[in-house]
Amino acid sequence: MKAKESRRATRRAPSRAGDSVAPLGSLSVDEFMRRHWQRRPLLIRQAIPGLAPPLDPRQLVELAADDDVESRLVTRRRGRWALEHGPFEPEEVPALTRRDWTLLVQGVDLHVDAAHALLARFRFVPDARLDDLMISLAGDGGGVGPHVDSYDVFLLQAWGRRRWRIGPVRQPRLVEGLPLKILDGFEPDEEWTLEPGDMLYLPPGWGHDGIAHGPCMTCSIGFRAPSRQEFLSAFLAEAADAPGGPDPRFGDRGRAPATSPGRIPDDLAATLSAWARDWRPDPARVDEFAGRYLTEPKPSVWFESPAPMALERFVRAARKQGLRLDRRSRMAWRGAKLYLNGEAFSPDAAGRRLLRRFSDRHGLDAAELQAPAASAPVFGLLHQWHSAGWIRLGAAP
């Protein structure tokens, strides 16, 4: 049975093209977070009226040829799915006149200022949860099949038209033997066709299937949702090098001769078990690791260091031009700690307030850098970050 066209969840956006507010239509951020975030889908007609795509199709195809860019090509021929990983030379990407193919380019915000600016419009969710902006380019009929994500996603139509079918998936089953994670027996209960500027929000666990109606381009704004296993695996791998606390060594003075040499002695097994059960990481250590973990750039990210600049010259330039965060950098703060690209810093109280503003706004203007809070220790940190390519001279866009 055909899924119904929903009007209940639809919101129409204000008519101001280029508005810098969150692209949530007539909903306030508070209302969206309370009623929809991680709860139920939302279709927003003309979320961004007059949206200009961050890249045109030719530019996106050229980006997919870069070794530092993660890209995939999904095709379907006679009902058979195929998946290839990039980089792709432009001639390897099908023409827009061909059917049933999709080019997926991950992390476009890391490489293109316009994509980075578009992603920044979703900073009503904390940066520690915001992941990246992926762009998919498809020929008519193109898609990746019905699937479900473990994270929230906004699907913003940038160019052309795409038909979305959605429905809750309580116990996902996958079609076996495919290179893609395609749902078996997906039963949508709602569907819409999105035009340029329309946007669909989906919480985790909602199945969705998007099919291009003619050539089209869709922006996917994805979010980070670490699992317990992912976080603990990373933390324990680091803690293994220096677990902290006392470091006793097993001893068994007075042991009787072994009658069954192959059996593990009870006292040895009990001691090792107790060491594991009684180990408790220091809370401050866990907290710091969490900050570093959540700001660690993706493995494909690398930074370009600028030409060497003496500290005194850097201070003069920053106080004249301002500073901005490099689009590839991840920055956050918690308590007295500040985190940048997987490293932790402990500025003094005055510097802490200034650097928190930097984290919240991704930039500091020239006047702020002339204030007393911009002390020598703070400028020492900023100079270090600039030398690493993590921040840039010039005002934030």
PDB file of N, CA, C and O in Angstrom, residues 246-320:
ATOM      1  N   PRO A 246      48.915   2.246  42.175  1.00  0.00           N
ATOM      2  CA  PRO A 246      50.056   1.395  42.538  1.00  0.00           C
ATOM      3  C   PRO A 246      50.224   0.257  41.537  1.00  0.00           C
ATOM      4  O   PRO A 246      49.286  -0.112  40.823  1.00  0.00           O
ATOM      5  N   ASP A 247      51.420  -0.300  41.500  1.00  0.00           N
ATOM      6  CA  ASP A 247      51.718  -1.354  40.532  1.00  0.00           C
ATOM      7  C   ASP A 247      52.358  -2.553  41.228  1.00  0.00           C
ATOM      8  O   ASP A 247      53.540  -2.862  41.031  1.00  0.00           O
ATOM      9  N   PRO A 248      51.566  -3.263  42.079  1.00  0.00           N
ATOM     10  CA  PRO A 248      52.129  -4.441  42.761  1.00  0.00           C
ATOM     11  C   PRO A 248      52.392  -5.559  41.771  1.00  0.00           C
ATOM     12  O   PRO A 248      51.840  -5.590  40.668  1.00  0.00           O
ATOM     13  N   ARG A 249      53.244  -6.477  42.162  1.00  0.00           N
ATOM     14  CA  ARG A 249      53.537  -7.622  41.313  1.00  0.00           C
ATOM     15  C   ARG A 249      53.168  -8.893  42.080  1.00  0.00           C
ATOM     16  O   ARG A 249      53.364  -8.983  43.290  1.00  0.00           O
ATOM     17  N   PHE A 250      52.618  -9.860  41.371  1.00  0.00           N
ATOM     18  CA  PHE A 250      52.194 -11.098  42.011  1.00  0.00           C
ATOM     19  C   PHE A 250      53.393 -11.829  42.616  1.00  0.00           C
ATOM     20  O   PHE A 250      54.479 -11.881  42.035  1.00  0.00           O
ATOM     21  N   GLY A 251      53.162 -12.393  43.779  1.00  0.00           N
ATOM     22  CA  GLY A 251      54.164 -13.228  44.436  1.00  0.00           C
ATOM     23  C   GLY A 251      53.488 -14.410  45.122  1.00  0.00           C
ATOM     24  O   GLY A 251      52.317 -14.332  45.494  1.00  0.00           O
ATOM     25  N   ASP A 252      54.211 -15.520  45.323  1.00  0.00           N
ATOM     26  CA  ASP A 252      53.600 -16.714  45.945  1.00  0.00           C
ATOM     27  C   ASP A 252      54.615 -17.419  46.837  1.00  0.00           C
ATOM     28  O   ASP A 252      54.818 -18.637  46.747  1.00  0.00           O
ATOM     29  N   ARG A 253      55.253 -16.638  47.715  1.00  0.00           N
ATOM     30  CA  ARG A 253      56.193 -17.230  48.664  1.00  0.00           C
ATOM     31  C   ARG A 253      55.486 -18.285  49.505  1.00  0.00           C
ATOM     32  O   ARG A 253      54.365 -18.091  49.983  1.00  0.00           O
ATOM     33  N   GLY A 254      56.152 -19.423  49.696  1.00  0.00           N
ATOM     34  CA  GLY A 254      55.605 -20.491  50.516  1.00  0.00           C
ATOM     35  C   GLY A 254      54.690 -21.445  49.769  1.00  0.00           C
ATOM     36  O   GLY A 254      54.032 -22.282  50.393  1.00  0.00           O
ATOM     37  N   ARG A 255      54.630 -21.343  48.449  1.00  0.00           N
ATOM     38  CA  ARG A 255      53.738 -22.220  47.692  1.00  0.00           C
ATOM     39  C   ARG A 255      54.213 -23.671  47.786  1.00  0.00           C
ATOM     40  O   ARG A 255      55.414 -23.953  47.727  1.00  0.00           O
ATOM     41  N   ALA A 256      53.254 -24.586  47.891  1.00  0.00           N
ATOM     42  CA  ALA A 256      53.557 -26.020  47.903  1.00  0.00           C
ATOM     43  C   ALA A 256      53.902 -26.487  46.493  1.00  0.00           C
ATOM     44  O   ALA A 256      53.471 -25.876  45.509  1.00  0.00           O
ATOM     45  N   PRO A 257      54.653 -27.528  46.336  1.00  0.00           N
ATOM     46  CA  PRO A 257      54.972 -28.052  45.001  1.00  0.00           C
ATOM     47  C   PRO A 257      53.701 -28.371  44.219  1.00  0.00           C
ATOM     48  O   PRO A 257      52.721 -28.878  44.779  1.00  0.00           O
ATOM     49  N   ALA A 258      53.716 -28.082  42.930  1.00  0.00           N
ATOM     50  CA  ALA A 258      52.544 -28.306  42.081  1.00  0.00           C
ATOM     51  C   ALA A 258      52.365 -29.787  41.804  1.00  0.00           C
ATOM     52  O   ALA A 258      53.315 -30.486  41.449  1.00  0.00           O
ATOM     53  N   THR A 259      51.146 -30.264  41.985  1.00  0.00           N
ATOM     54  CA  THR A 259      50.823 -31.647  41.618  1.00  0.00           C
ATOM     55  C   THR A 259      50.169 -31.716  40.238  1.00  0.00           C
ATOM     56  O   THR A 259      50.162 -32.776  39.614  1.00  0.00           O
ATOM     57  N   SER A 260      49.578 -30.587  39.808  1.00  0.00           N
ATOM     58  CA  SER A 260      49.001 -30.495  38.456  1.00  0.00           C
ATOM     59  C   SER A 260      49.561 -29.229  37.810  1.00  0.00           C
ATOM     60  O   SER A 260      48.938 -28.160  37.863  1.00  0.00           O
ATOM     61  N   PRO A 261      50.740 -29.314  37.217  1.00  0.00           N
ATOM     62  CA  PRO A 261      51.420 -28.117  36.703  1.00  0.00           C
ATOM     63  C   PRO A 261      50.614 -27.349  35.654  1.00  0.00           C
ATOM     64  O   PRO A 261      50.801 -26.141  35.482  1.00  0.00           O
ATOM     65  N   GLY A 262      49.721 -28.026  34.942  1.00  0.00           N
ATOM     66  CA  GLY A 262      48.958 -27.350  33.895  1.00  0.00           C
ATOM     67  C   GLY A 262      47.813 -26.506  34.410  1.00  0.00           C
ATOM     68  O   GLY A 262      47.246 -25.695  33.668  1.00  0.00           O
ATOM     69  N   ARG A 263      47.446 -26.684  35.694  1.00  0.00           N
ATOM     70  CA  ARG A 263      46.309 -25.947  36.249  1.00  0.00           C
ATOM     71  C   ARG A 263      46.740 -24.561  36.714  1.00  0.00           C
ATOM     72  O   ARG A 263      47.786 -24.389  37.342  1.00  0.00           O
ATOM     73  N   ILE A 264      45.914 -23.536  36.388  1.00  0.00           N
ATOM     74  CA  ILE A 264      46.196 -22.169  36.852  1.00  0.00           C
ATOM     75  C   ILE A 264      45.914 -22.102  38.346  1.00  0.00           C
ATOM     76  O   ILE A 264      44.808 -22.431  38.795  1.00  0.00           O
ATOM     77  N   PRO A 265      46.864 -21.680  39.136  1.00  0.00           N
ATOM     78  CA  PRO A 265      46.657 -21.620  40.586  1.00  0.00           C
ATOM     79  C   PRO A 265      45.520 -20.664  40.957  1.00  0.00           C
ATOM     80  O   PRO A 265      45.349 -19.603  40.338  1.00  0.00           O
ATOM     81  N   ASP A 266      44.753 -21.037  41.985  1.00  0.00           N
ATOM     82  CA  ASP A 266      43.628 -20.211  42.422  1.00  0.00           C
ATOM     83  C   ASP A 266      44.086 -18.829  42.874  1.00  0.00           C
ATOM     84  O   ASP A 266      43.432 -17.823  42.580  1.00  0.00           O
ATOM     85  N   ASP A 267      45.204 -18.734  43.609  1.00  0.00           N
ATOM     86  CA  ASP A 267      45.630 -17.439  44.119  1.00  0.00           C
ATOM     87  C   ASP A 267      46.072 -16.511  42.994  1.00  0.00           C
ATOM     88  O   ASP A 267      45.839 -15.298  43.041  1.00  0.00           O
ATOM     89  N   LEU A 268      46.692 -17.070  41.947  1.00  0.00           N
ATOM     90  CA  LEU A 268      47.092 -16.246  40.796  1.00  0.00           C
ATOM     91  C   LEU A 268      45.854 -15.732  40.061  1.00  0.00           C
ATOM     92  O   LEU A 268      45.759 -14.539  39.731  1.00  0.00           O
ATOM     93  N   ALA A 269      44.891 -16.640  39.802  1.00  0.00           N
ATOM     94  CA  ALA A 269      43.674 -16.227  39.104  1.00  0.00           C
ATOM     95  C   ALA A 269      42.907 -15.193  39.918  1.00  0.00           C
ATOM     96  O   ALA A 269      42.391 -14.197  39.368  1.00  0.00           O
ATOM     97  N   ALA A 270      42.834 -15.389  41.249  1.00  0.00           N
ATOM     98  CA  ALA A 270      42.102 -14.454  42.097  1.00  0.00           C
ATOM     99  C   ALA A 270      42.768 -13.076  42.125  1.00  0.00           C
ATOM    100  O   ALA A 270      42.101 -12.042  42.105  1.00  0.00           O
ATOM    101  N   THR A 271      44.092 -13.048  42.162  1.00  0.00           N
ATOM    102  CA  THR A 271      44.812 -11.771  42.186  1.00  0.00           C
ATOM    103  C   THR A 271      44.585 -10.995  40.894  1.00  0.00           C
ATOM    104  O   THR A 271      44.284  -9.792  40.914  1.00  0.00           O
ATOM    105  N   LEU A 272      44.713 -11.678  39.750  1.00  0.00           N
ATOM    106  CA  LEU A 272      44.520 -11.000  38.479  1.00  0.00           C
ATOM    107  C   LEU A 272      43.082 -10.503  38.333  1.00  0.00           C
ATOM    108  O   LEU A 272      42.838  -9.393  37.849  1.00  0.00           O
ATOM    109  N   SER A 273      42.129 -11.319  38.769  1.00  0.00           N
ATOM    110  CA  SER A 273      40.727 -10.927  38.707  1.00  0.00           C
ATOM    111  C   SER A 273      40.463  -9.700  39.580  1.00  0.00           C
ATOM    112  O   SER A 273      39.755  -8.779  39.182  1.00  0.00           O
ATOM    113  N   ALA A 274      41.049  -9.670  40.759  1.00  0.00           N
ATOM    114  CA  ALA A 274      40.860  -8.536  41.660  1.00  0.00           C
ATOM    115  C   ALA A 274      41.458  -7.263  41.088  1.00  0.00           C
ATOM    116  O   ALA A 274      40.880  -6.179  41.215  1.00  0.00           O
ATOM    117  N   TRP A 275      42.632  -7.385  40.468  1.00  0.00           N
ATOM    118  CA  TRP A 275      43.229  -6.202  39.841  1.00  0.00           C
ATOM    119  C   TRP A 275      42.285  -5.610  38.800  1.00  0.00           C
ATOM    120  O   TRP A 275      42.134  -4.397  38.705  1.00  0.00           O
ATOM    121  N   ALA A 276      41.649  -6.464  37.993  1.00  0.00           N
ATOM    122  CA  ALA A 276      40.737  -5.980  36.951  1.00  0.00           C
ATOM    123  C   ALA A 276      39.473  -5.387  37.563  1.00  0.00           C
ATOM    124  O   ALA A 276      39.009  -4.316  37.160  1.00  0.00           O
ATOM    125  N   ARG A 277      38.894  -6.095  38.582  1.00  0.00           N
ATOM    126  CA  ARG A 277      37.648  -5.618  39.185  1.00  0.00           C
ATOM    127  C   ARG A 277      37.842  -4.325  39.968  1.00  0.00           C
ATOM    128  O   ARG A 277      36.969  -3.460  39.981  1.00  0.00           O
ATOM    129  N   ASP A 278      38.971  -4.199  40.629  1.00  0.00           N
ATOM    130  CA  ASP A 278      39.181  -3.060  41.514  1.00  0.00           C
ATOM    131  C   ASP A 278      39.717  -1.825  40.795  1.00  0.00           C
ATOM    132  O   ASP A 278      39.774  -0.744  41.380  1.00  0.00           O
ATOM    133  N   TRP A 279      40.121  -1.992  39.534  1.00  0.00           N
ATOM    134  CA  TRP A 279      40.673  -0.840  38.819  1.00  0.00           C
ATOM    135  C   TRP A 279      39.577   0.178  38.520  1.00  0.00           C
ATOM    136  O   TRP A 279      38.528  -0.156  38.001  1.00  0.00           O
ATOM    137  N   ARG A 280      39.821   1.393  38.910  1.00  0.00           N
ATOM    138  CA  ARG A 280      38.898   2.483  38.636  1.00  0.00           C
ATOM    139  C   ARG A 280      39.698   3.655  38.076  1.00  0.00           C
ATOM    140  O   ARG A 280      40.568   4.186  38.766  1.00  0.00           O
ATOM    141  N   PRO A 281      39.406   4.075  36.864  1.00  0.00           N
ATOM    142  CA  PRO A 281      40.148   5.215  36.321  1.00  0.00           C
ATOM    143  C   PRO A 281      39.801   6.489  37.080  1.00  0.00           C
ATOM    144  O   PRO A 281      38.678   6.656  37.563  1.00  0.00           O
ATOM    145  N   ASP A 282      40.749   7.370  37.178  1.00  0.00           N
ATOM    146  CA  ASP A 282      40.523   8.652  37.827  1.00  0.00           C
ATOM    147  C   ASP A 282      39.490   9.444  37.033  1.00  0.00           C
ATOM    148  O   ASP A 282      39.618   9.577  35.809  1.00  0.00           O
ATOM    149  N   PRO A 283      38.432   9.995  37.681  1.00  0.00           N
ATOM    150  CA  PRO A 283      37.392  10.725  36.931  1.00  0.00           C
ATOM    151  C   PRO A 283      37.949  11.866  36.088  1.00  0.00           C
ATOM    152  O   PRO A 283      37.477  12.110  34.976  1.00  0.00           O
ATOM    153  N   ALA A 284      38.939  12.587  36.616  1.00  0.00           N
ATOM    154  CA  ALA A 284      39.518  13.697  35.849  1.00  0.00           C
ATOM    155  C   ALA A 284      40.189  13.175  34.583  1.00  0.00           C
ATOM    156  O   ALA A 284      40.147  13.816  33.526  1.00  0.00           O
ATOM    157  N   ARG A 285      40.794  11.993  34.687  1.00  0.00           N
ATOM    158  CA  ARG A 285      41.447  11.410  33.516  1.00  0.00           C
ATOM    159  C   ARG A 285      40.416  11.017  32.464  1.00  0.00           C
ATOM    160  O   ARG A 285      40.630  11.237  31.266  1.00  0.00           O
ATOM    161  N   VAL A 286      39.307  10.444  32.898  1.00  0.00           N
ATOM    162  CA  VAL A 286      38.246  10.071  31.956  1.00  0.00           C
ATOM    163  C   VAL A 286      37.677  11.321  31.285  1.00  0.00           C
ATOM    164  O   VAL A 286      37.450  11.360  30.072  1.00  0.00           O
ATOM    165  N   ASP A 287      37.441  12.364  32.088  1.00  0.00           N
ATOM    166  CA  ASP A 287      36.874  13.590  31.561  1.00  0.00           C
ATOM    167  C   ASP A 287      37.791  14.208  30.511  1.00  0.00           C
ATOM    168  O   ASP A 287      37.342  14.648  29.452  1.00  0.00           O
ATOM    169  N   GLU A 288      39.089  14.228  30.802  1.00  0.00           N
ATOM    170  CA  GLU A 288      40.027  14.798  29.837  1.00  0.00           C
ATOM    171  C   GLU A 288      40.092  13.948  28.577  1.00  0.00           C
ATOM    172  O   GLU A 288      40.119  14.476  27.465  1.00  0.00           O
ATOM    173  N   PHE A 289      40.102  12.633  28.750  1.00  0.00           N
ATOM    174  CA  PHE A 289      40.140  11.776  27.564  1.00  0.00           C
ATOM    175  C   PHE A 289      38.895  12.003  26.705  1.00  0.00           C
ATOM    176  O   PHE A 289      38.996  12.027  25.469  1.00  0.00           O
ATOM    177  N   ALA A 290      37.720  12.164  27.344  1.00  0.00           N
ATOM    178  CA  ALA A 290      36.489  12.386  26.580  1.00  0.00           C
ATOM    179  C   ALA A 290      36.610  13.641  25.721  1.00  0.00           C
ATOM    180  O   ALA A 290      36.192  13.654  24.555  1.00  0.00           O
ATOM    181  N   GLY A 291      37.182  14.707  26.294  1.00  0.00           N
ATOM    182  CA  GLY A 291      37.358  15.931  25.519  1.00  0.00           C
ATOM    183  C   GLY A 291      38.296  15.744  24.348  1.00  0.00           C
ATOM    184  O   GLY A 291      38.048  16.241  23.235  1.00  0.00           O
ATOM    185  N   ARG A 292      39.386  15.011  24.574  1.00  0.00           N
ATOM    186  CA  ARG A 292      40.324  14.761  23.474  1.00  0.00           C
ATOM    187  C   ARG A 292      39.707  13.842  22.426  1.00  0.00           C
ATOM    188  O   ARG A 292      39.889  14.024  21.229  1.00  0.00           O
ATOM    189  N   TYR A 293      38.976  12.846  22.892  1.00  0.00           N
ATOM    190  CA  TYR A 293      38.320  11.889  21.995  1.00  0.00           C
ATOM    191  C   TYR A 293      37.308  12.594  21.086  1.00  0.00           C
ATOM    192  O   TYR A 293      37.234  12.321  19.880  1.00  0.00           O
ATOM    193  N   LEU A 294      36.527  13.510  21.660  1.00  0.00           N
ATOM    194  CA  LEU A 294      35.463  14.162  20.910  1.00  0.00           C
ATOM    195  C   LEU A 294      35.975  15.252  19.969  1.00  0.00           C
ATOM    196  O   LEU A 294      35.221  15.718  19.110  1.00  0.00           O
ATOM    197  N   THR A 295      37.228  15.663  20.130  1.00  0.00           N
ATOM    198  CA  THR A 295      37.781  16.679  19.225  1.00  0.00           C
ATOM    199  C   THR A 295      38.860  16.109  18.305  1.00  0.00           C
ATOM    200  O   THR A 295      39.504  16.866  17.585  1.00  0.00           O
ATOM    201  N   GLU A 296      39.037  14.820  18.331  1.00  0.00           N
ATOM    202  CA  GLU A 296      40.044  14.200  17.460  1.00  0.00           C
ATOM    203  C   GLU A 296      39.594  14.296  16.001  1.00  0.00           C
ATOM    204  O   GLU A 296      38.511  13.839  15.650  1.00  0.00           O
ATOM    205  N   PRO A 297      40.392  14.909  15.125  1.00  0.00           N
ATOM    206  CA  PRO A 297      40.001  14.971  13.708  1.00  0.00           C
ATOM    207  C   PRO A 297      39.947  13.572  13.100  1.00  0.00           C
ATOM    208  O   PRO A 297      40.559  12.625  13.603  1.00  0.00           O
ATOM    209  N   LYS A 298      39.243  13.453  12.000  1.00  0.00           N
ATOM    210  CA  LYS A 298      39.178  12.173  11.301  1.00  0.00           C
ATOM    211  C   LYS A 298      40.551  11.825  10.726  1.00  0.00           C
ATOM    212  O   LYS A 298      41.368  12.709  10.457  1.00  0.00           O
ATOM    213  N   PRO A 299      40.823  10.538  10.548  1.00  0.00           N
ATOM    214  CA  PRO A 299      42.158  10.116  10.094  1.00  0.00           C
ATOM    215  C   PRO A 299      42.595  10.755   8.781  1.00  0.00           C
ATOM    216  O   PRO A 299      43.796  10.926   8.547  1.00  0.00           O
ATOM    217  N   SER A 300      41.645  11.110   7.924  1.00  0.00           N
ATOM    218  CA  SER A 300      42.005  11.671   6.622  1.00  0.00           C
ATOM    219  C   SER A 300      42.366  13.153   6.691  1.00  0.00           C
ATOM    220  O   SER A 300      42.822  13.722   5.695  1.00  0.00           O
ATOM    221  N   VAL A 301      42.170  13.774   7.860  1.00  0.00           N
ATOM    222  CA  VAL A 301      42.395  15.221   7.977  1.00  0.00           C
ATOM    223  C   VAL A 301      43.872  15.515   8.216  1.00  0.00           C
ATOM    224  O   VAL A 301      44.524  14.874   9.038  1.00  0.00           O
ATOM    225  N   TRP A 302      44.386  16.481   7.493  1.00  0.00           N
ATOM    226  CA  TRP A 302      45.727  16.973   7.745  1.00  0.00           C
ATOM    227  C   TRP A 302      45.706  18.490   7.609  1.00  0.00           C
ATOM    228  O   TRP A 302      44.842  19.061   6.955  1.00  0.00           O
ATOM    229  N   PHE A 303      46.667  19.150   8.263  1.00  0.00           N
ATOM    230  CA  PHE A 303      46.685  20.604   8.322  1.00  0.00           C
ATOM    231  C   PHE A 303      47.904  21.166   7.601  1.00  0.00           C
ATOM    232  O   PHE A 303      48.987  20.577   7.649  1.00  0.00           O
ATOM    233  N   GLU A 304      47.706  22.292   6.956  1.00  0.00           N
ATOM    234  CA  GLU A 304      48.781  22.979   6.254  1.00  0.00           C
ATOM    235  C   GLU A 304      49.314  24.093   7.151  1.00  0.00           C
ATOM    236  O   GLU A 304      48.577  25.026   7.508  1.00  0.00           O
ATOM    237  N   SER A 305      50.555  24.004   7.534  1.00  0.00           N
ATOM    238  CA  SER A 305      51.160  25.048   8.364  1.00  0.00           C
ATOM    239  C   SER A 305      51.472  26.273   7.514  1.00  0.00           C
ATOM    240  O   SER A 305      51.966  26.139   6.386  1.00  0.00           O
ATOM    241  N   PRO A 306      51.191  27.475   8.028  1.00  0.00           N
ATOM    242  CA  PRO A 306      51.527  28.684   7.268  1.00  0.00           C
ATOM    243  C   PRO A 306      53.026  28.945   7.301  1.00  0.00           C
ATOM    244  O   PRO A 306      53.781  28.226   7.980  1.00  0.00           O
ATOM    245  N   ALA A 307      53.441  29.963   6.582  1.00  0.00           N
ATOM    246  CA  ALA A 307      54.847  30.368   6.630  1.00  0.00           C
ATOM    247  C   ALA A 307      55.201  30.753   8.069  1.00  0.00           C
ATOM    248  O   ALA A 307      54.378  31.338   8.781  1.00  0.00           O
ATOM    249  N   PRO A 308      56.394  30.391   8.546  1.00  0.00           N
ATOM    250  CA  PRO A 308      56.771  30.710   9.931  1.00  0.00           C
ATOM    251  C   PRO A 308      56.601  32.202  10.221  1.00  0.00           C
ATOM    252  O   PRO A 308      56.899  33.061   9.390  1.00  0.00           O
ATOM    253  N   MET A 309      56.087  32.506  11.425  1.00  0.00           N
ATOM    254  CA  MET A 309      55.843  33.888  11.826  1.00  0.00           C
ATOM    255  C   MET A 309      56.267  34.052  13.275  1.00  0.00           C
ATOM    256  O   MET A 309      55.834  33.277  14.144  1.00  0.00           O
ATOM    257  N   ALA A 310      57.102  35.019  13.554  1.00  0.00           N
ATOM    258  CA  ALA A 310      57.549  35.280  14.920  1.00  0.00           C
ATOM    259  C   ALA A 310      56.362  35.668  15.796  1.00  0.00           C
ATOM    260  O   ALA A 310      55.370  36.216  15.304  1.00  0.00           O
ATOM    261  N   LEU A 311      56.460  35.382  17.081  1.00  0.00           N
ATOM    262  CA  LEU A 311      55.364  35.645  18.004  1.00  0.00           C
ATOM    263  C   LEU A 311      54.934  37.111  17.968  1.00  0.00           C
ATOM    264  O   LEU A 311      53.735  37.418  17.911  1.00  0.00           O
ATOM    265  N   GLU A 312      55.907  38.030  18.011  1.00  0.00           N
ATOM    266  CA  GLU A 312      55.570  39.453  18.051  1.00  0.00           C
ATOM    267  C   GLU A 312      54.799  39.866  16.801  1.00  0.00           C
ATOM    268  O   GLU A 312      53.816  40.624  16.878  1.00  0.00           O
ATOM    269  N   ARG A 313      55.202  39.371  15.656  1.00  0.00           N
ATOM    270  CA  ARG A 313      54.507  39.701  14.414  1.00  0.00           C
ATOM    271  C   ARG A 313      53.110  39.092  14.392  1.00  0.00           C
ATOM    272  O   ARG A 313      52.143  39.704  13.932  1.00  0.00           O
ATOM    273  N   PHE A 314      52.996  37.877  14.907  1.00  0.00           N
ATOM    274  CA  PHE A 314      51.685  37.216  14.977  1.00  0.00           C
ATOM    275  C   PHE A 314      50.738  38.009  15.859  1.00  0.00           C
ATOM    276  O   PHE A 314      49.562  38.201  15.511  1.00  0.00           O
ATOM    277  N   VAL A 315      51.199  38.490  17.007  1.00  0.00           N
ATOM    278  CA  VAL A 315      50.351  39.264  17.916  1.00  0.00           C
ATOM    279  C   VAL A 315      49.846  40.518  17.219  1.00  0.00           C
ATOM    280  O   VAL A 315      48.646  40.855  17.285  1.00  0.00           O
ATOM    281  N   ARG A 316      50.724  41.235  16.531  1.00  0.00           N
ATOM    282  CA  ARG A 316      50.307  42.453  15.831  1.00  0.00           C
ATOM    283  C   ARG A 316      49.271  42.134  14.754  1.00  0.00           C
ATOM    284  O   ARG A 316      48.256  42.831  14.613  1.00  0.00           O
ATOM    285  N   ALA A 317      49.511  41.063  13.997  1.00  0.00           N
ATOM    286  CA  ALA A 317      48.582  40.700  12.922  1.00  0.00           C
ATOM    287  C   ALA A 317      47.227  40.280  13.484  1.00  0.00           C
ATOM    288  O   ALA A 317      46.170  40.657  12.949  1.00  0.00           O
ATOM    289  N   ALA A 318      47.224  39.482  14.560  1.00  0.00           N
ATOM    290  CA  ALA A 318      45.969  39.019  15.149  1.00  0.00           C
ATOM    291  C   ALA A 318      45.159  40.182  15.703  1.00  0.00           C
ATOM    292  O   ALA A 318      43.925  40.227  15.560  1.00  0.00           O
ATOM    293  N   ARG A 319      45.828  41.148  16.337  1.00  0.00           N
ATOM    294  CA  ARG A 319      45.124  42.304  16.908  1.00  0.00           C
ATOM    295  C   ARG A 319      44.604  43.252  15.836  1.00  0.00           C
ATOM    296  O   ARG A 319      43.749  44.090  16.103  1.00  0.00           O
ATOM    297  N   LYS A 320      45.071  43.080  14.636  1.00  0.00           N
ATOM    298  CA  LYS A 320      44.591  43.893  13.521  1.00  0.00           C
ATOM    299  C   LYS A 320      43.530  43.165  12.703  1.00  0.00           C
ATOM    300  O   LYS A 320      42.547  43.759  12.256  1.00  0.00           O
TER     301      LYS A 320
END
